[in-house]
Amino acid sequence: MSSAETATPAAPDARAERRAKRIAKYLTSFAEQHGGSADGVVEYVGGVATRIVVVGADGAWGDQVAPSYAVGRRAAELAGITLHDDFEGELALKVKTGPYEWKRMAGIQVGG
């Protein structure tokens, strides 16, 4: 038997797991501060990052950036975030916006 046949499977990437745990702490804290639970979506931001957008039970929203899609999904899993396939429909309807968001959106429309 060759050494390749007897080798044990590679250990999970410890650095990625540490990053996921660090992000999960933020997500867990956010959920606790905003109604005890959160829903979210993990989306690519380009070739080098992933954005985790979360919406608390009270409608507040926030986000975190992860170095990869796998780390983002793992962080959400560790935090107990209910993940959705996209930021549409039911998830989007949960978001509550305030004066800041409305002013910012209006500013973008008029070139601000």
Short mmCIF file of N, CA and C in Angstrom, two decimals, residues 9-10 12 30 33 37 57 60 66 70 73 87 108:
data_model
loop_
_atom_site.label_atom_id
_atom_site.label_comp_id
_atom_site.label_asym_id
_atom_site.label_seq_id
_atom_site.Cartn_x
_atom_site.Cartn_y
_atom_site.Cartn_z
N PRO A 9 -7.54 12.09 5.44
CA PRO A 9 -8.06 13.25 4.71
C PRO A 9 -7.48 14.55 5.28
N ALA A 10 -7.36 15.53 4.43
CA ALA A 10 -6.81 16.82 4.86
C ALA A 10 -7.71 17.46 5.90
N PRO A 12 -9.66 20.41 7.83
CA PRO A 12 -10.28 21.63 7.30
C PRO A 12 -9.32 22.81 7.45
N PHE A 30 -25.56 40.61 16.22
CA PHE A 30 -26.55 41.39 15.48
C PHE A 30 -27.94 40.78 15.67
N GLN A 33 -29.36 41.45 19.12
CA GLN A 33 -29.74 42.84 19.32
C GLN A 33 -30.98 43.24 18.54
N SER A 37 -33.27 36.74 16.18
CA SER A 37 -32.98 35.90 15.02
C SER A 37 -32.70 36.79 13.81
N ALA A 57 -34.99 40.20 13.10
CA ALA A 57 -36.43 40.00 13.25
C ALA A 57 -37.17 41.32 13.34
N ALA A 60 -34.19 45.56 11.14
CA ALA A 60 -32.88 46.21 10.98
C ALA A 60 -32.00 45.33 10.10
N ALA A 66 -16.84 38.66 3.89
CA ALA A 66 -16.00 37.48 4.13
C ALA A 66 -15.03 37.33 2.97
N ALA A 70 -17.36 30.35 0.71
CA ALA A 70 -17.37 29.24 1.68
C ALA A 70 -17.28 29.76 3.11
N ARG A 73 -20.69 31.45 4.01
CA ARG A 73 -21.74 30.45 4.31
C ARG A 73 -21.48 29.78 5.65
N PHE A 87 -31.85 38.16 -2.36
CA PHE A 87 -32.38 39.25 -1.53
C PHE A 87 -33.61 39.83 -2.23
N ILE A 108 -28.96 59.82 -4.41
CA ILE A 108 -28.40 59.08 -5.54
C ILE A 108 -29.20 59.39 -6.80
#
